[in-house]
Structure formats: structure tokens, C-alpha cells
Coordinates of C-alpha atoms and ligand atoms in Angstrom, one line a residue:
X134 CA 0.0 0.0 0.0
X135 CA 2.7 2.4 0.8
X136 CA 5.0 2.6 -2.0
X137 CA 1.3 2.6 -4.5
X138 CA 0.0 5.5 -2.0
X139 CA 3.5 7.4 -2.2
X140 CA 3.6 6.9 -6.2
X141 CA 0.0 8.4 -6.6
X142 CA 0.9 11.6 -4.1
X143 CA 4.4 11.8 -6.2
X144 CA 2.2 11.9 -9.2
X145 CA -0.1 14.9 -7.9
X146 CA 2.2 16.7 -7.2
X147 CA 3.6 16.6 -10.4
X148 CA 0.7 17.5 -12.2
X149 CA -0.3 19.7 -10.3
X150 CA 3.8 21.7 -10.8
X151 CA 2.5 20.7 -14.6
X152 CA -0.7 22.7 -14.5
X153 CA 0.9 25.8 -12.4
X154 CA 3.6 26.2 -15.3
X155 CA 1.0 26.2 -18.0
X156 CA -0.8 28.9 -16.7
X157 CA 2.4 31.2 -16.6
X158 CA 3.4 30.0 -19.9
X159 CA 2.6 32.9 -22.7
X160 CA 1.2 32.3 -26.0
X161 CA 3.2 35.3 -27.5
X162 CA 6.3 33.9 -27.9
X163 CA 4.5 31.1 -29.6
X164 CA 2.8 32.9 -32.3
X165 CA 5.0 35.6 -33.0
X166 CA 7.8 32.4 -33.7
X167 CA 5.4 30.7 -36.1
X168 CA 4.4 33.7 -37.8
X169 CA 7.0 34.7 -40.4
X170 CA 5.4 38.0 -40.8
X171 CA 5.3 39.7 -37.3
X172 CA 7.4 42.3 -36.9
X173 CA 11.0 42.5 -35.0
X174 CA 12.2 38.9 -35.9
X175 CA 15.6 39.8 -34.6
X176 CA 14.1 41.1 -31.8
X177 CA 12.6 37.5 -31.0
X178 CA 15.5 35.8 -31.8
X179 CA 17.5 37.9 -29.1
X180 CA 14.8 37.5 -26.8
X181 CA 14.8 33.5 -27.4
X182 CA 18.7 33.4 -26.1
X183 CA 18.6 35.8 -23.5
X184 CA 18.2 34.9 -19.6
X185 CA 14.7 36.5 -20.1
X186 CA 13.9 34.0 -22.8
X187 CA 15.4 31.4 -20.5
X188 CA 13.7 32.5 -17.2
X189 CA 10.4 33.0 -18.8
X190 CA 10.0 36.5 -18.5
X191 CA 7.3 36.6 -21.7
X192 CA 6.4 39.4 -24.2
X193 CA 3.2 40.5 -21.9
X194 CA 6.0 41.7 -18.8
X195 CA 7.4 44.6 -20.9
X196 CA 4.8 44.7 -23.9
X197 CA 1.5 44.3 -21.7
X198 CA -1.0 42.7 -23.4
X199 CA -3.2 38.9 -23.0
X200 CA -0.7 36.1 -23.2
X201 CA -3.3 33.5 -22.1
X202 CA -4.8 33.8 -25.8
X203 CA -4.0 32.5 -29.3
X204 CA -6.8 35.2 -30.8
X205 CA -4.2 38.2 -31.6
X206 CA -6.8 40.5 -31.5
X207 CA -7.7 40.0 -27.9
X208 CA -3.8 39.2 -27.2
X209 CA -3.0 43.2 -28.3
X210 CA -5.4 44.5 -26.8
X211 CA -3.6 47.4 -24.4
X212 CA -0.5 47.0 -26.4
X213 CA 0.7 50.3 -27.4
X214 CA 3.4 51.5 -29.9
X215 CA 6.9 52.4 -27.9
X216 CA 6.4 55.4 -29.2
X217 CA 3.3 56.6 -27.1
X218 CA 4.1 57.8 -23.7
X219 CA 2.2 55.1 -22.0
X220 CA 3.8 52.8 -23.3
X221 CA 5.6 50.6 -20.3
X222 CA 8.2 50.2 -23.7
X223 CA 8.6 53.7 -24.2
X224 CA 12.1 55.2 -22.9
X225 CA 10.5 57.4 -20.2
X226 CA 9.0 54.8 -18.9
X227 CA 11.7 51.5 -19.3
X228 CA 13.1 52.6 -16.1
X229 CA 9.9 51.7 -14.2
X230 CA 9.0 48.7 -16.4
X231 CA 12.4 47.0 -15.7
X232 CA 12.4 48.4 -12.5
X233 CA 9.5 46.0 -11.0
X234 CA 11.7 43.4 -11.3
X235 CA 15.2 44.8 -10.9
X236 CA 14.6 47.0 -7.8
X237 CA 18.2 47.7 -7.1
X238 CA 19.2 49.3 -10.5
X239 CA 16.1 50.8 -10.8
X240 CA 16.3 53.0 -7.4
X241 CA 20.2 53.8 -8.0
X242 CA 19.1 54.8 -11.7
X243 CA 16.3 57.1 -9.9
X244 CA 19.4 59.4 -8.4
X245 CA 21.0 59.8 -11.5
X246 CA 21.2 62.7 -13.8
X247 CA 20.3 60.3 -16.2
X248 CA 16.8 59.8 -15.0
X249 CA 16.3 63.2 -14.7
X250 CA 16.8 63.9 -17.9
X251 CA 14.4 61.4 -18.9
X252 CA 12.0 62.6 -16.8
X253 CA 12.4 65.9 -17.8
X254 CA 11.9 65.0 -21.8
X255 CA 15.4 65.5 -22.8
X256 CA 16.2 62.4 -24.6
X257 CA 20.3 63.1 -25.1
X258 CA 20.4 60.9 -22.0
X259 CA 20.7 57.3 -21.7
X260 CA 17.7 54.8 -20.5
X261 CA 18.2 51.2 -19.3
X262 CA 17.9 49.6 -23.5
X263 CA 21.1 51.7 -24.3
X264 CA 23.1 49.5 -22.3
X265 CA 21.4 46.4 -21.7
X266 CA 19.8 46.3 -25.1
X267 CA 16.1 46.4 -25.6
X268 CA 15.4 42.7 -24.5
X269 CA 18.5 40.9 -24.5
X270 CA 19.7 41.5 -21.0
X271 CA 23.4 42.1 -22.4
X272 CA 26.3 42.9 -19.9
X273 CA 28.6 45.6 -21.4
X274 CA 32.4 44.1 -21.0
X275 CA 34.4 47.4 -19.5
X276 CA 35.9 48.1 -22.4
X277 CA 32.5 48.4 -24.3
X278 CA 30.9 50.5 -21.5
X279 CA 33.6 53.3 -21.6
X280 CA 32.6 53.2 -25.5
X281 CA 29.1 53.7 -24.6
X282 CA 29.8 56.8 -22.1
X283 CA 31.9 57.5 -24.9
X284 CA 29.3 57.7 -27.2
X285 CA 27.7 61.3 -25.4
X286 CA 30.6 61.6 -23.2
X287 CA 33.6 61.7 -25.7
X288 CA 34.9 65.0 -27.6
X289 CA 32.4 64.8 -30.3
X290 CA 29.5 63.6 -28.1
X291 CA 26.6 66.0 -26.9
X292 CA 28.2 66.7 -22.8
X293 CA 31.5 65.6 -23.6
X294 CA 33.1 64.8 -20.8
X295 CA 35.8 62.5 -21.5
X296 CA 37.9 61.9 -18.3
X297 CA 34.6 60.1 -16.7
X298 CA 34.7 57.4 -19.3
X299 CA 37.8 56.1 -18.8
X300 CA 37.7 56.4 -14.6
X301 CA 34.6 53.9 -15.2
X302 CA 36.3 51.1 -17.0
X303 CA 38.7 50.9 -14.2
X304 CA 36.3 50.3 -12.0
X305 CA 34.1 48.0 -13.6
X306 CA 38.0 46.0 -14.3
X307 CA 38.0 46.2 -10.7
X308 CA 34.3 45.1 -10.4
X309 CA 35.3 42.0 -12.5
X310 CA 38.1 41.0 -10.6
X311 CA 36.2 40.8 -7.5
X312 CA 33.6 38.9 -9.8
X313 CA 36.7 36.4 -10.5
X314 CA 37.9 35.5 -7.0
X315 CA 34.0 34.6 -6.1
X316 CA 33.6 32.7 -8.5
X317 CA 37.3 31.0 -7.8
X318 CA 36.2 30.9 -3.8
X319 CA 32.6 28.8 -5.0
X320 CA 34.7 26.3 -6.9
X321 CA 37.0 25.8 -3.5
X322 CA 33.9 25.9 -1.5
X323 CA 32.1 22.8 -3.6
X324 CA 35.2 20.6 -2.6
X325 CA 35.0 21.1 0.9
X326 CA 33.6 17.7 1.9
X327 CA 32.7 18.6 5.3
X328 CA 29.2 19.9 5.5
X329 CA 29.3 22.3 8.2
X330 CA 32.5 23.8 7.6
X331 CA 31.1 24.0 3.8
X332 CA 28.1 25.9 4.7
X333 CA 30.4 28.3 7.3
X334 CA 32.0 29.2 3.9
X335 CA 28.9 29.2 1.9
X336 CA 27.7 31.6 4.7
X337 CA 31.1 34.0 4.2
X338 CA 31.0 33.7 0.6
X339 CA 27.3 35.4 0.9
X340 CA 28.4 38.3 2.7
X341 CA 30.8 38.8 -0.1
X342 CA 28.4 39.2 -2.7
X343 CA 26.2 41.6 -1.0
X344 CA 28.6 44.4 -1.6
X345 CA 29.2 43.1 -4.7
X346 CA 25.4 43.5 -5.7
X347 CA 25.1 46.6 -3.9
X348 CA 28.4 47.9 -6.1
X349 CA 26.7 47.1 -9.1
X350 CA 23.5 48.6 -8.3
X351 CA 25.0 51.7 -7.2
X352 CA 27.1 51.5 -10.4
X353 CA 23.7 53.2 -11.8
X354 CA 23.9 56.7 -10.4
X355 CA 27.1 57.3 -12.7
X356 CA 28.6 58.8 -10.0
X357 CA 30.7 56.4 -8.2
X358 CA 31.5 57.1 -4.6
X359 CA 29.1 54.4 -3.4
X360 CA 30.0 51.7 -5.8
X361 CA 33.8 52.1 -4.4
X362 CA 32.6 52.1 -1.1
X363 CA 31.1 48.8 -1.1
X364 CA 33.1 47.4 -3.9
X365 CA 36.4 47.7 -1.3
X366 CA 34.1 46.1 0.8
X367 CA 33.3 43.1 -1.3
X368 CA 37.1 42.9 -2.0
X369 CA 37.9 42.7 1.6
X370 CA 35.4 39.7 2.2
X371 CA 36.4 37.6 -0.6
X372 CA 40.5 37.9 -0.7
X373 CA 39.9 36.9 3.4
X374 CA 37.6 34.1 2.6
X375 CA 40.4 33.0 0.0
X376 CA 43.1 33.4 2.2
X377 CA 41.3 31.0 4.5
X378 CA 40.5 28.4 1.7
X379 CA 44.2 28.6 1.1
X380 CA 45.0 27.1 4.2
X381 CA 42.8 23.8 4.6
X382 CA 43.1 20.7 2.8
X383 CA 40.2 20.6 -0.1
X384 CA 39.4 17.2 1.2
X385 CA 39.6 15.3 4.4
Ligands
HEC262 C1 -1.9 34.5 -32.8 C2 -0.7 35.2 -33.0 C3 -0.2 36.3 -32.1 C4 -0.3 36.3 -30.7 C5 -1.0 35.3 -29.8 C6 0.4 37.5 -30.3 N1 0.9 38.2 -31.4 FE1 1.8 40.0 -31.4 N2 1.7 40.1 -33.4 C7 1.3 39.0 -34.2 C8 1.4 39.5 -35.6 C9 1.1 38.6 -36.8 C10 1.8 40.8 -35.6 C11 2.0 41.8 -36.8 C12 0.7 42.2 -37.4 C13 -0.1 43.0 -36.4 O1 0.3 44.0 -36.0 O2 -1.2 42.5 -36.0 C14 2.0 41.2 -34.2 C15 2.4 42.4 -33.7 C16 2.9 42.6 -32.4 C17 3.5 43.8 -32.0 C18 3.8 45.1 -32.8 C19 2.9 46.2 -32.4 C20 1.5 46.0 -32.8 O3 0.6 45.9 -32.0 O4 1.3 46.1 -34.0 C21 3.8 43.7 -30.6 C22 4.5 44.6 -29.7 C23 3.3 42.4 -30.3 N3 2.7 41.8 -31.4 C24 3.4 41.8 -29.0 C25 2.7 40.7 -28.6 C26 2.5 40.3 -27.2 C27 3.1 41.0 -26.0 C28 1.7 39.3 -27.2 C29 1.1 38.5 -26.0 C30 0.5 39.3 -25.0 C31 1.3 39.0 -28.6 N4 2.0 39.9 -29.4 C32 0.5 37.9 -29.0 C33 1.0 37.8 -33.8 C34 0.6 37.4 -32.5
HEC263 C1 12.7 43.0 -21.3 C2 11.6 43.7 -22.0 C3 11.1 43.1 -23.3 C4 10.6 41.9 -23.5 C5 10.6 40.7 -22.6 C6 10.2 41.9 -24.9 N1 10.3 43.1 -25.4 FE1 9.8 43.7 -27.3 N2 10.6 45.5 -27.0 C7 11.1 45.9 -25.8 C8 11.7 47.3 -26.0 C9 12.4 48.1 -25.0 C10 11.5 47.6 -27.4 C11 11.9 48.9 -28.1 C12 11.0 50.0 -27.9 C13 11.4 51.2 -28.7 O1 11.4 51.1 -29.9 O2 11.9 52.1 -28.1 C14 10.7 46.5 -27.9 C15 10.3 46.4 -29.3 C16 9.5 45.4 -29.8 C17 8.8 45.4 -31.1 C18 9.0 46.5 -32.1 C19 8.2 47.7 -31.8 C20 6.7 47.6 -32.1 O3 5.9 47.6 -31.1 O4 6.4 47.6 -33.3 C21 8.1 44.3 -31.2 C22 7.3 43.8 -32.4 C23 8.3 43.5 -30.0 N3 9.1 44.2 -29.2 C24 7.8 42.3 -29.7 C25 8.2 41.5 -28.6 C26 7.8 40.1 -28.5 C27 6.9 39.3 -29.5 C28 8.4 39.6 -27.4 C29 8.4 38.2 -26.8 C30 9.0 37.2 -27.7 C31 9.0 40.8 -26.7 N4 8.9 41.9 -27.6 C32 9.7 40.7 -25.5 C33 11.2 45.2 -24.6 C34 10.9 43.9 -24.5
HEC264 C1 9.2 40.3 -15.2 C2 10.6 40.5 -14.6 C3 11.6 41.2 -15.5 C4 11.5 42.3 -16.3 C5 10.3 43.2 -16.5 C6 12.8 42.6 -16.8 N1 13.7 41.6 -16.4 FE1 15.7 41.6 -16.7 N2 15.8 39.7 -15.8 C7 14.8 39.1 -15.2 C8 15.2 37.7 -14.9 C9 14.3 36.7 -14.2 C10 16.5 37.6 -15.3 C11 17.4 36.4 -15.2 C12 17.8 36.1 -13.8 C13 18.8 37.1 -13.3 O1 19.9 37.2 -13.9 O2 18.4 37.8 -12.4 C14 16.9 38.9 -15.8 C15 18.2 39.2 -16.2 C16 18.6 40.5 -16.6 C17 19.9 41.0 -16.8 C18 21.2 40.1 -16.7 C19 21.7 40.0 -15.3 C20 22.9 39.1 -15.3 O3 23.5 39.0 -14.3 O4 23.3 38.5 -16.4 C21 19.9 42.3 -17.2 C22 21.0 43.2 -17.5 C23 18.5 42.7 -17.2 N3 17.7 41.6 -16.9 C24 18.0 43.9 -17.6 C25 16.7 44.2 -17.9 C26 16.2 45.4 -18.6 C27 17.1 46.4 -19.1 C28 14.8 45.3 -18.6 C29 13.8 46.2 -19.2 C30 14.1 46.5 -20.7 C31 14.5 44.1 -17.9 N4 15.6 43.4 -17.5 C32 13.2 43.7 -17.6 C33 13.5 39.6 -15.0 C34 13.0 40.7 -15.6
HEC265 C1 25.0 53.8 -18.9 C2 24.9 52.4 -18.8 C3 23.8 51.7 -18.0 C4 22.4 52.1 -18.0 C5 21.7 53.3 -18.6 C6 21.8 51.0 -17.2 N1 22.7 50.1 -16.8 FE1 22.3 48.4 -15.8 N2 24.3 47.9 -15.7 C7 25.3 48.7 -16.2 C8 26.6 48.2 -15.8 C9 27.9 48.7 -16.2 C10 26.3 47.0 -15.1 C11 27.3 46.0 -14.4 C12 27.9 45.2 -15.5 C13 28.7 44.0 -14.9 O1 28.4 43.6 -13.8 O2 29.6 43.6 -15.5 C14 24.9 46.9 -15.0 C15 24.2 45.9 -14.4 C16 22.8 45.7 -14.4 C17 22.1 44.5 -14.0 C18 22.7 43.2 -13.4 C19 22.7 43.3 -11.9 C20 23.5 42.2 -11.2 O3 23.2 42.1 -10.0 O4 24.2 41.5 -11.8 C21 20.8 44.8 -14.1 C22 19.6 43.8 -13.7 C23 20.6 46.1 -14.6 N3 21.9 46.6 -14.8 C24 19.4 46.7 -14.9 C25 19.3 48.0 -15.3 C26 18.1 48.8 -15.4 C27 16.7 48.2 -14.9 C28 18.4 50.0 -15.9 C29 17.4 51.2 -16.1 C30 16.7 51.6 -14.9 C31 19.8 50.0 -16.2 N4 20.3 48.8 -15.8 C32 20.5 51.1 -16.8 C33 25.1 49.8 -17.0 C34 23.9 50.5 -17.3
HEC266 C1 23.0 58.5 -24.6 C2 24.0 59.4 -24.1 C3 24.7 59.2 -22.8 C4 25.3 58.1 -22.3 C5 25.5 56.7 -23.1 C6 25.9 58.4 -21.0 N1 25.6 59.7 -20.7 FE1 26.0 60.6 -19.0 N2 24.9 62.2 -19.5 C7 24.4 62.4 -20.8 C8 23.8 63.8 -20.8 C9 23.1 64.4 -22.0 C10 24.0 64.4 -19.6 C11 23.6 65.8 -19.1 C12 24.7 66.7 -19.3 C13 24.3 68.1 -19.1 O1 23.4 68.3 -18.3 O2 24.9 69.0 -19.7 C14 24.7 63.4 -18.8 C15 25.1 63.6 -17.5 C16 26.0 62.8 -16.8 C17 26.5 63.0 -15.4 C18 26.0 64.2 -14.5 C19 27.1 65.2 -14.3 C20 27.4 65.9 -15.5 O3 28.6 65.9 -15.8 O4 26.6 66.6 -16.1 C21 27.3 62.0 -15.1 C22 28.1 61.8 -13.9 C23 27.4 61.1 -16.3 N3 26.5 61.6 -17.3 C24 28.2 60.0 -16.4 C25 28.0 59.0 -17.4 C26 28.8 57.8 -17.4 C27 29.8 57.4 -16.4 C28 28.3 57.1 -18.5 C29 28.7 55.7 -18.9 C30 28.6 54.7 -17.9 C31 27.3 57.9 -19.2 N4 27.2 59.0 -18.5 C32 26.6 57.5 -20.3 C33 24.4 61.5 -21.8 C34 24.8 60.2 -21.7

């Protein structure tokens, strides 16, 4: 009777995680991929390898929109062209439709020249697509982000200011090689076969990447005071937690 009883609950269950995933699934993606005449195919394709494609963040989160439909009528309904000012897709408003689910950036972007600018319907300014691309959730390298300041920033741009530009891709170096030695302290910390001394590390290696986070998020004022600040910070934690994993054995 058990092992039956045990099956049928192990079964439920996984219907039931079945059920739940179809109701967040979105028919958008679907259509718009079979249809070789809607509009922005590279767009889609972008969208299908980045980790909002992966994570199912659907159309519907930045577009709006019905995604529990297959009628496209009914499916657009609400959805506005980017450029109408309501749209959650226009460049005034990115900010705030990113910004539901990245919080952090979003209220570090809020103290920003930047924003203001936005806000104040002067569009020499950038807003969260010029960096992160419109959908594809790209990570400027350093080298590419001093380009992009660049871009506005440089001798030729429209508030040149070209000093800034290259300050910034120093830090963000910096910013990767913290990046490096946590990622090099997680490999150590998956060796250590002991489980409580493992999760005493786990436990140090998470109050290294809190700065970390909050460097990056603070990274979105442009002005960089606060990214140092907690970026040294970061740094601190992890070259001590390394230091440490230097001297144990990996194993017992
Ligand atoms: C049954 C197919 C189908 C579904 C479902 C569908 N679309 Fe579309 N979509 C299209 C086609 C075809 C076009 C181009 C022709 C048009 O504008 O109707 C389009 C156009 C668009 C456009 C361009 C702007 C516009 O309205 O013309 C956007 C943005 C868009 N779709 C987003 C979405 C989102 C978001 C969803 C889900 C909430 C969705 N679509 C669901 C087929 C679909
Ligand atoms: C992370 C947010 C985000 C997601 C997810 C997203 N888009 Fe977009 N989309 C944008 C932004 C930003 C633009 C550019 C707006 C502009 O032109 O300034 C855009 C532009 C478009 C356009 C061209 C503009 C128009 O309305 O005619 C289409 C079509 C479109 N998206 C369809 C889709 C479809 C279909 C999906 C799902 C496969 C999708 N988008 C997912 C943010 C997103
Ligand atoms: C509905 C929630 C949602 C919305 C809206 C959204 N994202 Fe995301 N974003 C995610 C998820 C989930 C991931 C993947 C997991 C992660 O990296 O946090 C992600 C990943 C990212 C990453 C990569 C982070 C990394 O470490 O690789 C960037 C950058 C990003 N999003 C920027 C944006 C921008 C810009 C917009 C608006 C145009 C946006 N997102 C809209 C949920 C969202
Ligand atoms: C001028 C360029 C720029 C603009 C504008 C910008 N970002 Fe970023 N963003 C960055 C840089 C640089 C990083 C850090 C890259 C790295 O870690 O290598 C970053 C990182 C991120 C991440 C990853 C966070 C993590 O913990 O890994 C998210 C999410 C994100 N930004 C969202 C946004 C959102 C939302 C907006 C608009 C409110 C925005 N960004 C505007 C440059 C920008
Ligand atoms: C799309 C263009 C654009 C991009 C990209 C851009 N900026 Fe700006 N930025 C501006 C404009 C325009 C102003 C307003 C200048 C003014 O008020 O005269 C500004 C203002 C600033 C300010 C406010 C103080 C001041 O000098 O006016 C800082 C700081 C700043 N930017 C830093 C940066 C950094 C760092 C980057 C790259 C990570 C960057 N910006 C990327 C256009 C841009």
C-alpha cells in the first residue's frame, strides 16, 4: 500500500507543478515564432537566447498585453506603440517597467542625472535599452561600456566629458576581478567535503556578494562614490575568505 500511496501523491504533485507552469506560460512567444510576418524577428530571436527567454519573462512583462490567448486581436489589446508615452516600452517609462523586477538598479538609476533627464523629456540621455539592449539582458564588458559613455561623453559627443569614461572602466575591471575571486572561492567551497565547515564558507561567501550586488546597483547613479565604497568592501570579504580556503586541505 505504501509505495502505491506514495507513487499516486508523487504523481499529484507533479501535475499539479505541470498545471501551475501552464498557466504562466505565454502564447506570444509562440505565435510571433510561427508567424513569419510579425514584426521585430531579430528582436525574438535575441529574446529567445537571452536569460529573459530562459527564465520566462514573456512578451506580456514589458509589452502588456493577454498572453493566455492564441486570438491576436484580444492578445493586443492594451498594447501600445513604444512610441506613445504610456507605453511601459517607451524610454521614459523603461526605467519603471524593468524596474519591477530589478529594484536595485532601478532606485540607484532614480538618483541619476540620467533619470532626470528622462524625466524631464530630454532624450540626449541614456535609459536602461542603451546599455542592456532592448530585451537581451546584455552585460557591457568594461571596455565596451567606456565606449558607450563615450558615445555622449567623448569630444564629439553631446556633454562631452571625456575623463569620466575612462575612470569607469577601471572600475568595472576592478568590479570583474572581485567577480573572479568569487567565482574561484565557489569552486574551492564545492570541494569542501565537510558539510558544516562547507556551509560556514557558503555563509562568508554570501556576505561577499552583497557588496558586490550593492556595487553594481550603485554602479547606476554614474557617480561612483558608493560603488567604491562597497566594492572595497566586497574585495575585503572575498580575498579573506580565499586566504582561508588557502589554508585547509580541499578534502579530508
Ligand atoms: C496568434 C498570433 C499572435 C499572438 C498570440 C500575439 N501576437 Fe503579437 N503580433 C502578431 C502578428 C502577426 C503581428 C504583426 C501584425 C499585427 O500588428 O497584427 C503582431 C504584432 C505585435 C507587436 C507590434 C505592435 C503592434 O501591436 O502592431 C507587438 C509589440 C506584439 N505583437 C506583441 C505581442 C504580445 C506582447 C503578445 C502577447 C500578450 C502577442 N503579441 C501575442 C501575432 C501574434
Ligand atoms: C525585457 C523587456 C522586453 C521583452 C521581454 C520583450 N520586449 Fe519587445 N521591446 C522591448 C523594447 C524596450 C522595445 C523597443 C521600444 C522602442 O522602440 O523604443 C521592444 C520592441 C518590440 C517590437 C517593435 C516595436 C513595435 O511595437 O512595433 C516588437 C514587435 C516587440 N518588441 C515584440 C516582442 C515580442 C513578441 C516579445 C516576446 C517574444 C518581446 N517583444 C519581448 C522590450 C521587451
Ligand atoms: C518580469 C521581470 C523582468 C523584467 C520586466 C525585466 N527583467 Fe531583466 N531579468 C529578469 C530575470 C528573471 C533575469 C534572469 C535572472 C537574473 O539574472 O536575475 C533577468 C536578467 C537581466 C539581466 C542580466 C543579469 C545578469 O546577471 O546577467 C539584465 C542586464 C536585465 N535583466 C536587464 C533588464 C532590462 C534592461 C529590462 C527592461 C528592458 C528588464 N531586464 C526587464 C527579470 C525581468
Ligand atoms: C550607462 C549604462 C547603463 C544604464 C543606462 C543602465 N545600466 Fe544596468 N548595468 C550597467 C553596468 C555597467 C552593469 C554592471 C555590469 C557588470 O556587472 O559587468 C549593469 C548591471 C545591471 C544589472 C545586473 C545586476 C546584477 O546584480 O548582476 C541589471 C539587472 C541592470 N543593470 C538593470 C538596469 C536597469 C533596470 C536599468 C534602467 C533603470 C539600467 N540597468 C540602466 C550599465 C547600465
Ligand atoms: C546616450 C547618451 C549618454 C550616455 C550613453 C551616457 N551619458 Fe552621462 N549624460 C548624458 C547627458 C546628455 C548628460 C547631461 C549633461 C548636461 O546636463 O549638460 C549626462 C550627465 C551625466 C552626469 C552628470 C554630471 C554631469 O557631468 O553633467 C554624469 C556623472 C554622467 N553623465 C556619467 C556618465 C557615465 C559614467 C556614462 C557611462 C557609464 C554615461 N554618463 C553615459 C548623456 C549620456
Amino acid at each position: 500500500m505504501r509505495p502505491l500511496m506514495s507513487g499516486l501523491i508523487l504523481l499529484g504533485t507533479f501535475l499539479m507543478a505541470g498545471t501551475a507552469y501552464a498557466q504562466q506560460d505565454s502564447r506570444c512567444a509562440d505565435c510571433h515564432f510561427a508567424r513569419p510576418d510579425a514584426p521585430a524577428q531579430q528582436h525574438l530571436r535575441e529574446w529567445d537566447r537571452s536569460p529573459h527567454g530562459r527564465n520566462n519573462v514573456g512578451c506580456q512583462k514589458c509589452h502588456g498585453g493577454n498572453e493566455s490567448t492564441t486570438e491576436p486581436f484580444i492578445a493586443h489589446r492594451g498594447i501600445l506603440s513604444p512610441s506613445n508615452p504610456d507605453s511601459p516600452v517607451n524610454r521614459v517609462k523603461l526605467p519603471a517597467t524593468c524596474g519591477s523586477c530589478h529594484v536595485g538598479p532601478y532606485v540607484a538609476f532614480q538618483d541619476s542625472r540620467h533619470y532626470q533627464l528622462l524625466q524631464g523629456g530630454d532624450h540626449r540621455g541614456p535609459t536602461c535599452s542603451t546599455c542592456h539592449g532592448e530585451v537581451d539582458a546584455n552585460l557591457l564588458s568594461p571596455k565596451s561600456l567606456e565606449a558607450r559613455c563615450n558615445e555622449c561623453h567623448g569630444e564629439k559627443g553631446t556633454a562631452p566629458r571625456s575623463a569620466r569614461a575612462s575612470e569607469v572602466r577601471q572600475l568595472y575591471d576592478g568590479l570583474h576581478v572581485v567577480r573572479e575571486q568569487i567565482k574561484l572561492a565557489e569552486g574551492f567551497i564545492k570541494r569542501v567535503s565537510d558539510r558544516a565547515r562547507r556551509q560556514e564558507l557558503q555563509d562568508e561567501l554570501d556576505q561577499a556578494k552583497v557588496p558586490l550586488t550593492r556595487a553594481i546597483n550603485a554602479g547606476h547613479k554614474y557617480v561612483y562614490d558608493d560603488l567604491q565604497a562597497s566594492l572595497a568592501t566586497a574585495q575585503q570579504r572575498a580575498e579573506a575568505l580565499l586566504a582561508r580556503l588557502a589554508n585547509q586541505p580541499a578534502r579530508r
